[in-house]
Coordinates of N, CA and C in Angstrom, one line a residue:
X4 N 89.4 120.5 2.8 CA 88.8 120.0 4.1 C 89.5 120.7 5.2
X5 N 88.7 121.1 6.2 CA 89.2 121.8 7.4 C 90.0 120.9 8.3
X6 N 90.8 121.4 9.2 CA 91.5 120.6 10.1 C 90.6 119.9 11.1
X7 N 89.5 120.6 11.4 CA 88.5 120.0 12.3 C 87.8 118.8 11.7
X8 N 87.5 118.9 10.4 CA 86.9 117.8 9.7 C 87.8 116.7 9.6
X9 N 89.1 117.0 9.3 CA 90.1 115.9 9.2 C 90.3 115.2 10.5
X10 N 90.3 116.0 11.6 CA 90.5 115.4 12.9 C 89.3 114.4 13.2
X11 N 88.0 114.9 12.9 CA 86.9 114.1 13.1 C 86.9 112.8 12.3
X12 N 87.3 112.8 11.1 CA 87.5 111.6 10.3 C 88.5 110.7 10.8
X13 N 89.6 111.3 11.3 CA 90.7 110.5 11.9 C 90.2 109.7 13.1
X14 N 89.5 110.4 14.0 CA 88.9 109.7 15.2 C 88.0 108.6 14.8
X15 N 87.1 108.8 13.8 CA 86.2 107.8 13.4 C 86.9 106.5 12.9
X16 N 88.0 106.8 12.1 CA 88.8 105.7 11.6 C 89.4 104.9 12.7
X17 N 90.0 105.6 13.7 CA 90.6 104.9 14.8 C 89.6 104.1 15.6
X18 N 88.4 104.6 15.8 CA 87.4 103.9 16.5 C 87.0 102.6 15.8
X19 N 86.9 102.7 14.4 CA 86.6 101.5 13.6 C 87.6 100.4 13.7
X20 N 88.9 100.9 13.7 CA 90.0 99.9 13.8 C 90.0 99.2 15.2
X21 N 89.7 100.0 16.2 CA 89.7 99.4 17.6 C 88.5 98.4 17.7
X22 N 87.4 98.7 17.1 CA 86.2 97.8 17.2 C 86.6 96.5 16.4
X23 N 87.2 96.7 15.2 CA 87.5 95.5 14.5 C 88.5 94.7 15.2
X24 N 89.5 95.3 15.9 CA 90.5 94.6 16.7 C 89.8 93.8 17.8
X25 N 88.8 94.4 18.4 CA 88.1 93.7 19.5 C 87.4 92.4 19.1
X26 N 86.9 92.4 17.8 CA 86.2 91.3 17.3 C 87.3 90.2 17.0
X27 N 88.4 90.5 16.4 CA 89.4 89.6 16.1 C 90.0 88.9 17.4
X28 N 90.1 89.7 18.4 CA 90.7 89.2 19.7 C 89.8 88.3 20.5
X29 N 88.5 88.4 20.2 CA 87.5 87.7 21.0 C 87.4 86.3 20.5
X30 N 87.8 85.3 21.3 CA 87.8 83.9 20.9 C 86.4 83.4 20.7
X31 N 86.2 82.6 19.6 CA 84.8 82.1 19.4 C 84.4 81.1 20.5
X32 N 83.2 81.2 20.9 CA 82.7 80.3 21.9 C 82.7 78.9 21.5
X33 N 83.1 78.0 22.4 CA 83.1 76.5 22.1 C 81.7 76.0 21.9
X34 N 81.5 75.1 21.0 CA 80.2 74.5 20.8 C 79.8 73.8 22.1
X35 N 78.5 73.9 22.4 CA 78.0 73.3 23.6 C 78.1 71.7 23.5
X36 N 78.4 71.1 24.6 CA 78.4 69.6 24.6 C 77.0 69.1 24.4
X37 N 76.8 68.0 23.7 CA 75.5 67.5 23.5 C 74.8 67.0 24.8
X38 N 73.6 67.4 24.9 CA 72.8 67.0 26.2 C 72.5 65.6 26.1
X39 N 72.0 65.0 27.3 CA 71.6 63.6 27.3 C 70.5 63.4 26.4
X40 N 69.6 64.3 26.2 CA 68.5 64.1 25.3 C 68.9 64.1 23.9
X41 N 70.0 64.9 23.6 CA 70.5 64.9 22.2 C 71.1 63.6 21.9
X42 N 71.9 63.1 22.9 CA 72.5 61.7 22.7 C 71.5 60.7 22.5
X43 N 70.4 60.7 23.3 CA 69.3 59.8 23.2 C 68.7 59.8 21.8
X44 N 68.5 61.1 21.3 CA 67.9 61.3 20.0 C 68.8 60.6 18.9
X45 N 70.1 60.8 19.1 CA 71.1 60.2 18.1 C 71.0 58.7 18.2
X46 N 70.7 58.1 19.3 CA 70.6 56.7 19.4 C 69.3 56.1 18.9
X47 N 68.3 57.0 18.8 CA 67.0 56.6 18.4 C 66.8 56.4 16.9
X48 N 67.8 56.0 16.2 CA 67.6 55.8 14.8 C 66.9 54.5 14.5
X49 N 66.4 54.3 13.3 CA 65.6 53.2 13.0 C 66.4 51.9 13.1
X50 N 65.8 50.8 13.4 CA 66.4 49.5 13.6 C 65.7 48.4 12.9
X51 N 66.3 47.4 12.5 CA 65.6 46.3 11.9 C 65.7 45.1 12.8
X52 N 64.9 44.1 12.5 CA 64.8 42.9 13.3 C 64.9 41.7 12.4
X53 N 65.8 41.6 11.5 CA 65.9 40.5 10.6 C 65.2 40.7 9.3
X54 N 65.0 39.7 8.5 CA 64.5 39.8 7.1 C 63.0 40.3 7.1
X55 N 62.3 40.1 8.2 CA 60.9 40.5 8.2 C 60.7 42.0 8.5
X56 N 61.8 42.7 8.8 CA 61.7 44.1 9.1 C 61.3 44.9 7.9
X57 N 60.3 45.9 8.0 CA 59.8 46.6 6.9 C 60.6 47.8 6.4
X58 N 61.6 48.2 7.2 CA 62.3 49.4 6.9 C 63.8 49.4 7.3
X59 N 64.6 50.0 6.5 CA 66.0 49.9 6.7 C 66.5 50.7 7.9
X60 N 67.5 50.3 8.6 CA 68.1 51.0 9.8 C 69.0 52.1 9.3
X61 N 69.0 53.2 9.9 CA 70.0 54.2 9.6 C 71.3 53.8 10.2
X62 N 72.4 54.0 9.5 CA 73.7 53.6 10.0 C 74.5 54.6 10.7
X63 N 73.8 55.5 11.4 CA 74.5 56.6 12.1 C 74.9 56.1 13.5
X64 N 76.1 56.2 13.8 CA 76.6 55.8 15.1 C 76.3 56.8 16.2
X65 N 76.0 56.4 17.4 CA 75.8 57.3 18.5 C 77.1 57.7 19.1
X66 N 77.1 58.8 19.9 CA 78.3 59.2 20.6 C 78.8 58.1 21.5
X67 N 80.1 58.0 21.7 CA 80.7 56.9 22.5 C 80.2 57.0 23.9
X68 N 79.8 55.8 24.4 CA 79.3 55.8 25.8 C 80.4 55.9 26.8
X69 N 80.1 56.5 27.9 CA 81.1 56.6 29.0 C 81.2 55.3 29.8
X70 N 80.3 55.2 30.8 CA 80.3 54.0 31.6 C 78.9 53.4 31.8
X71 N 78.7 52.2 31.2 CA 77.4 51.6 31.4 C 77.3 51.0 32.7
X72 N 76.1 50.9 33.3 CA 75.9 50.3 34.6 C 76.3 48.8 34.6
X73 N 76.9 48.3 35.7 CA 77.3 46.9 35.8 C 76.1 46.1 35.9
X74 N 76.1 44.9 35.3 CA 75.0 44.0 35.3 C 75.5 42.6 35.2
X75 N 74.8 41.6 35.8 CA 75.3 40.2 35.8 C 74.6 39.5 34.6
X76 N 75.1 38.4 34.2 CA 74.5 37.6 33.1 C 73.1 37.2 33.4
X77 N 72.9 36.8 34.7 CA 71.6 36.3 35.1 C 70.6 37.5 35.0
X78 N 71.0 38.7 35.4 CA 70.1 39.8 35.3 C 69.8 40.2 33.8
X79 N 70.8 40.1 32.9 CA 70.5 40.3 31.5 C 69.4 39.4 31.0
X80 N 69.5 38.1 31.3 CA 68.6 37.1 30.8 C 67.2 37.3 31.5
X81 N 67.2 37.7 32.8 CA 66.0 37.9 33.5 C 65.2 39.1 32.9
X82 N 66.0 40.2 32.6 CA 65.4 41.4 31.9 C 64.9 41.0 30.5
X83 N 65.6 40.2 29.8 CA 65.2 39.9 28.4 C 63.9 39.1 28.5
X84 N 63.7 38.2 29.4 CA 62.5 37.5 29.5 C 61.2 38.3 29.8
X85 N 61.4 39.5 30.4 CA 60.2 40.3 30.8 C 59.4 40.7 29.6
X86 N 60.1 40.9 28.4 CA 59.4 41.4 27.3 C 58.6 40.3 26.6
X87 N 58.8 39.0 26.9 CA 58.1 37.9 26.4 C 56.6 38.0 26.8
X88 N 56.3 38.5 27.9 CA 54.9 38.6 28.4 C 54.5 40.0 28.9
X89 N 55.3 41.0 28.6 CA 55.0 42.3 29.1 C 53.8 43.0 28.5
X90 N 53.4 42.5 27.4 CA 52.2 43.1 26.7 C 50.9 42.3 27.0
X91 N 50.6 42.4 28.3 CA 49.4 41.7 28.8 C 49.5 40.2 28.6
X92 N 50.7 39.7 28.9 CA 50.9 38.2 28.8 C 51.4 37.8 27.4
X93 N 51.6 38.8 26.5 CA 52.1 38.5 25.2 C 53.4 39.3 25.0
X94 N 54.1 38.9 23.9 CA 55.3 39.6 23.6 C 55.1 41.1 23.3
X95 N 56.2 41.9 23.6 CA 56.1 43.3 23.2 C 56.2 43.3 21.6
X96 N 55.3 44.0 21.0 CA 55.3 44.1 19.5 C 56.5 44.9 19.0
X97 N 57.0 44.5 17.8 CA 58.1 45.1 17.2 C 57.7 46.5 16.6
X98 N 58.6 47.5 16.7 CA 58.4 48.8 16.1 C 59.7 49.5 16.0
X99 N 60.0 50.1 14.9 CA 61.2 50.9 14.8 C 61.0 52.3 15.3
X100 N 59.7 52.7 15.5 CA 59.5 54.1 15.9 C 58.9 54.3 17.3
X101 N 58.3 53.3 17.8 CA 57.6 53.4 19.1 C 58.6 53.0 20.3
X102 N 58.3 53.4 21.4 CA 59.0 53.0 22.7 C 58.0 52.3 23.6
X103 N 58.5 51.2 24.2 CA 57.6 50.5 25.2 C 57.4 51.3 26.4
X104 N 56.6 50.8 27.3 CA 56.3 51.6 28.5 C 57.5 51.9 29.4
X105 N 58.5 51.1 29.3 CA 59.7 51.3 30.1 C 60.7 52.3 29.4
X106 N 60.3 52.8 28.3 CA 61.1 53.9 27.6 C 62.1 53.4 26.5
X107 N 62.2 52.1 26.3 CA 63.1 51.6 25.3 C 62.4 51.4 24.0
X108 N 63.2 51.6 22.9 CA 62.7 51.4 21.5 C 62.3 50.0 21.3
X109 N 61.3 49.7 20.6 CA 60.8 48.4 20.4 C 61.4 47.6 19.2
X110 N 62.6 47.9 18.9 CA 63.3 47.2 17.8 C 64.4 46.3 18.4
X111 N 65.2 45.6 17.6 CA 66.1 44.6 18.2 C 67.1 45.2 19.1
X112 N 67.7 46.4 18.7 CA 68.8 47.0 19.6 C 68.2 47.7 20.8
X113 N 66.9 48.2 20.6 CA 66.3 48.8 21.8 C 66.0 47.7 22.9
X114 N 65.6 46.5 22.4 CA 65.4 45.4 23.3 C 66.7 45.0 24.0
X115 N 67.7 44.9 23.2 CA 69.0 44.5 23.8 C 69.5 45.6 24.8
X116 N 69.3 46.8 24.5 CA 69.6 47.9 25.4 C 68.9 47.8 26.7
X117 N 67.6 47.4 26.6 CA 66.8 47.2 27.8 C 67.4 46.1 28.7
X118 N 67.7 45.0 28.0 CA 68.2 43.8 28.8 C 69.5 44.2 29.4
X119 N 70.4 45.0 28.8 CA 71.6 45.4 29.4 C 71.6 46.6 30.3
X120 N 70.4 47.2 30.4 CA 70.2 48.3 31.3 C 70.9 49.6 30.8
X121 N 71.0 49.8 29.5 CA 71.7 51.0 28.9 C 70.7 52.1 28.9
X122 N 71.2 53.3 28.6 CA 70.4 54.5 28.6 C 69.3 54.4 27.6
X123 N 68.1 54.9 27.9 CA 66.9 54.9 27.1 C 67.0 56.0 26.0
X124 N 66.5 55.8 24.8 CA 65.8 54.6 24.3 C 66.7 53.5 23.8
X125 N 68.0 53.6 23.9 CA 68.9 52.6 23.5 C 69.7 52.9 22.3
X126 N 71.0 52.6 22.2 CA 71.8 52.7 21.0 C 71.3 51.8 19.9
X127 N 71.6 52.1 18.7 CA 71.2 51.2 17.6 C 72.3 50.1 17.4
X128 N 72.1 49.2 16.5 CA 73.0 48.1 16.3 C 74.4 48.5 16.0
X129 N 74.5 49.5 15.1 CA 75.8 50.0 14.7 C 76.6 50.5 15.9
X130 N 75.8 51.3 16.7 CA 76.4 51.9 17.9 C 76.8 50.8 19.0
X131 N 76.0 49.8 19.1 CA 76.3 48.7 20.0 C 77.6 48.1 19.7
X132 N 77.9 48.0 18.4 CA 79.1 47.4 17.9 C 80.3 48.3 18.0
X133 N 80.1 49.6 17.6 CA 81.3 50.5 17.4 C 81.6 51.5 18.5
X134 N 80.6 51.8 19.4 CA 80.8 52.9 20.3 C 81.1 52.6 21.7
X135 N 81.8 51.5 21.9 CA 82.3 51.1 23.2 C 81.4 50.3 24.1
X136 N 80.2 50.0 23.6 CA 79.3 49.2 24.5 C 79.7 47.7 24.5
X137 N 80.5 47.2 23.5 CA 80.8 45.8 23.4 C 82.3 45.7 22.9
X138 N 82.8 44.5 23.1 CA 84.1 44.1 22.5 C 84.0 42.8 21.7
X139 N 84.7 42.6 20.7 CA 84.6 41.4 19.8 C 85.2 40.2 20.6
X140 N 84.6 39.1 20.5 CA 85.1 37.9 21.0 C 84.9 36.8 20.0
X141 N 85.5 35.6 20.2 CA 85.3 34.4 19.3 C 83.9 33.8 19.6
X142 N 83.3 33.2 18.6 CA 82.0 32.6 18.8 C 82.1 31.5 19.8
X143 N 83.2 30.8 19.9 CA 83.3 29.7 20.8 C 83.3 30.2 22.3
X144 N 83.6 31.4 22.5 CA 83.7 32.0 23.8 C 82.3 32.6 24.3
X145 N 81.3 32.5 23.5 CA 80.0 33.1 23.9 C 79.5 32.5 25.2
X146 N 79.0 33.4 26.0 CA 78.3 33.0 27.3 C 77.0 33.7 27.4
X147 N 76.1 33.1 28.2 CA 74.8 33.7 28.3 C 74.8 35.2 28.6
X148 N 74.1 36.0 27.9 CA 74.1 37.5 28.0 C 75.0 38.2 27.0
X149 N 75.8 37.5 26.3 CA 76.6 38.0 25.2 C 75.7 38.3 24.0
X150 N 76.3 39.0 23.0 CA 75.5 39.4 21.9 C 76.1 38.8 20.6
X151 N 75.2 38.5 19.6 CA 75.6 38.2 18.2 C 75.1 39.3 17.4
X152 N 76.0 40.0 16.7 CA 75.6 41.2 16.0 C 76.0 41.1 14.5
X153 N 75.1 41.6 13.7 CA 75.4 41.9 12.3 C 75.2 43.4 12.0
X154 N 76.2 44.1 11.9 CA 76.1 45.6 11.8 C 76.8 46.1 10.5
X155 N 77.5 45.3 9.8 CA 78.2 45.8 8.6 C 77.7 45.4 7.3
X156 N 76.5 44.9 7.2 CA 75.9 44.4 6.0 C 75.8 45.6 5.0
X157 N 76.0 45.3 3.7 CA 75.7 46.3 2.7 C 74.2 46.6 2.5
X158 N 73.5 45.6 2.9 CA 72.0 45.7 2.9 C 71.5 46.1 4.3
X159 N 71.1 47.3 4.5 CA 70.7 47.7 5.9 C 69.5 46.9 6.5
X160 N 68.8 46.3 5.6 CA 67.6 45.5 6.1 C 68.1 44.2 6.8
X161 N 69.4 43.9 6.7 CA 69.9 42.7 7.3 C 70.6 42.9 8.6
X162 N 70.7 44.1 9.1 CA 71.4 44.4 10.4 C 70.5 43.9 11.5
X163 N 71.1 43.3 12.5 CA 70.4 42.6 13.6 C 71.3 42.3 14.7
X164 N 70.6 42.1 15.9 CA 71.4 41.7 17.1 C 70.5 40.8 17.9
X165 N 71.1 39.8 18.5 CA 70.3 38.8 19.4 C 71.2 38.6 20.7
X166 N 70.5 38.2 21.7 CA 71.1 37.9 23.0 C 71.3 36.4 23.1
X167 N 72.6 36.0 23.3 CA 72.9 34.6 23.4 C 72.4 34.0 24.7
X168 N 71.8 32.8 24.7 CA 71.3 32.2 25.9 C 71.9 30.8 26.2
X169 N 72.7 30.3 25.2 CA 73.3 29.0 25.4 C 73.3 28.2 24.2
X170 N 74.3 27.3 24.1 CA 74.4 26.4 22.9 C 73.2 25.4 22.9
X171 N 72.7 25.1 21.7 CA 71.6 24.2 21.5 C 72.1 22.8 21.4
X172 N 73.4 22.6 21.1 CA 73.9 21.2 20.9 C 75.4 21.2 21.2
X173 N 75.9 20.0 21.4 CA 77.3 19.9 21.7 C 78.3 20.3 20.6
X174 N 77.8 20.2 19.4 CA 78.6 20.6 18.2 C 78.7 22.1 18.0
X175 N 77.9 22.8 18.8 CA 77.9 24.3 18.7 C 77.6 24.8 17.3
X176 N 76.6 24.1 16.7 CA 76.1 24.6 15.4 C 74.9 25.4 15.4
X177 N 74.3 25.5 16.6 CA 73.1 26.4 16.8 C 73.1 26.8 18.3
X178 N 72.4 27.8 18.6 CA 72.3 28.3 19.9 C 70.9 28.9 20.2
X179 N 70.5 29.0 21.5 CA 69.3 29.6 21.9 C 69.5 31.1 22.1
X180 N 68.5 31.9 21.8 CA 68.7 33.3 21.9 C 67.4 34.0 22.1
X181 N 67.5 35.3 22.7 CA 66.4 36.2 22.8 C 66.6 37.3 21.7
X182 N 65.4 37.7 21.1 CA 65.5 38.7 20.1 C 64.2 39.4 20.0
X183 N 64.3 40.6 19.4 CA 63.1 41.4 19.0 C 63.1 41.4 17.5
X184 N 62.1 40.7 16.9 CA 62.1 40.4 15.4 C 61.0 41.2 14.7
X185 N 61.3 41.7 13.6 CA 60.3 42.4 12.8 C 59.1 41.5 12.4
X186 N 57.9 42.1 12.6 CA 56.7 41.3 12.3 C 56.3 40.3 13.3
X187 N 57.2 40.1 14.4 CA 56.9 39.1 15.4 C 56.9 39.6 16.8
X188 N 57.9 40.4 17.1 CA 58.1 40.9 18.4 C 59.1 40.1 19.2
X189 N 59.0 40.2 20.5 CA 60.0 39.5 21.4 C 59.8 38.0 21.3
X190 N 60.9 37.3 21.2 CA 60.8 35.8 21.1 C 62.1 35.2 21.6
X191 N 62.0 33.9 22.0 CA 63.1 33.1 22.4 C 63.2 32.0 21.2
X192 N 64.3 32.0 20.5 CA 64.4 31.2 19.3 C 65.8 30.6 19.1
X193 N 65.9 29.5 18.5 CA 67.2 28.9 18.1 C 67.7 29.5 16.8
X194 N 69.0 29.9 16.8 CA 69.6 30.5 15.7 C 71.0 29.9 15.4
X195 N 71.5 30.1 14.2 CA 72.8 29.7 13.9 C 73.6 30.9 13.3
X196 N 73.1 32.1 13.5 CA 73.8 33.3 13.1 C 75.3 33.3 13.5
X197 N 76.2 33.5 12.6 CA 77.6 33.6 13.0 C 78.4 32.3 13.1
X198 N 77.7 31.2 13.1 CA 78.3 29.9 13.3 C 79.3 29.6 12.1
X199 N 78.8 29.9 10.9 CA 79.7 29.6 9.7 C 80.7 30.7 9.4
X200 N 80.7 31.8 10.2 CA 81.6 32.9 10.0 C 81.6 33.6 8.7
X201 N 80.5 33.4 7.9 CA 80.4 33.9 6.6 C 79.1 34.7 6.3
X202 N 78.3 34.8 7.3 CA 77.1 35.5 7.2 C 77.0 37.0 7.7
X203 N 78.2 37.4 8.2 CA 78.3 38.8 8.7 C 78.0 39.0 10.1
X204 N 77.6 37.9 10.8 CA 77.3 37.9 12.3 C 78.6 37.6 13.0
X205 N 78.8 38.3 14.1 CA 80.0 38.0 15.0 C 79.6 38.2 16.5
X206 N 80.4 37.5 17.3 CA 80.1 37.6 18.7 C 80.7 38.8 19.4
X207 N 80.0 39.3 20.4 CA 80.4 40.5 21.1 C 80.0 40.4 22.6
X208 N 80.9 40.9 23.4 CA 80.7 40.8 24.9 C 80.4 42.2 25.4
X209 N 79.2 42.5 26.0 CA 78.9 43.8 26.6 C 80.0 44.2 27.6
X210 N 80.5 45.4 27.6 CA 81.6 45.7 28.5 C 81.1 45.9 29.9
X211 N 79.8 46.1 30.1 CA 79.2 46.3 31.4 C 78.8 45.0 32.1
X212 N 79.0 43.9 31.4 CA 78.5 42.6 32.0 C 79.6 42.0 33.0
X213 N 79.1 41.5 34.1 CA 80.1 40.9 35.1 C 79.6 39.5 35.4
X214 N 80.6 38.7 35.8 CA 80.3 37.4 36.2 C 80.2 36.4 35.1

């Protein structure tokens, strides 16, 4: 091989090494932060509304919420009442897939998200419990606007959330509540979820509630 050919191969090898070195030294770009729409999509997982619900909720948690807008207990209950007659004087129908005219999902957690003024279409039940929207409290400390949630059931058909409206009796064995129920839609109903502490339901206080 001639000296000229050897020199040419040497330059080519040096160029290849430099190019390889530039790739190694270039830091990989950081993954883009999820957009608001991506976060909303993560929240829009299927939800159930009690035993009548036709399909299981997905147990994927949404990204942790930053700061939910402040809202009073009276405002939560007032907003909850609107869905009782929002459908031309009738309750908003239950749906795991559809959104109501206000942009919120028509399942139990979408309804609760609407009442609390959270981002649309609303986090699911698992996210309401785990992603910073609420904090655990004792059942005896429930106040209007608080939530009673079942999110850890082995049977996904039994996950549910209702809005506490007040005790139905002095013994605190039942309470009045607002909920979005499968096969029924929005309703105001007396429940005893969580009272016996053995059915998987527990009391939670929304972190954005005031007063």
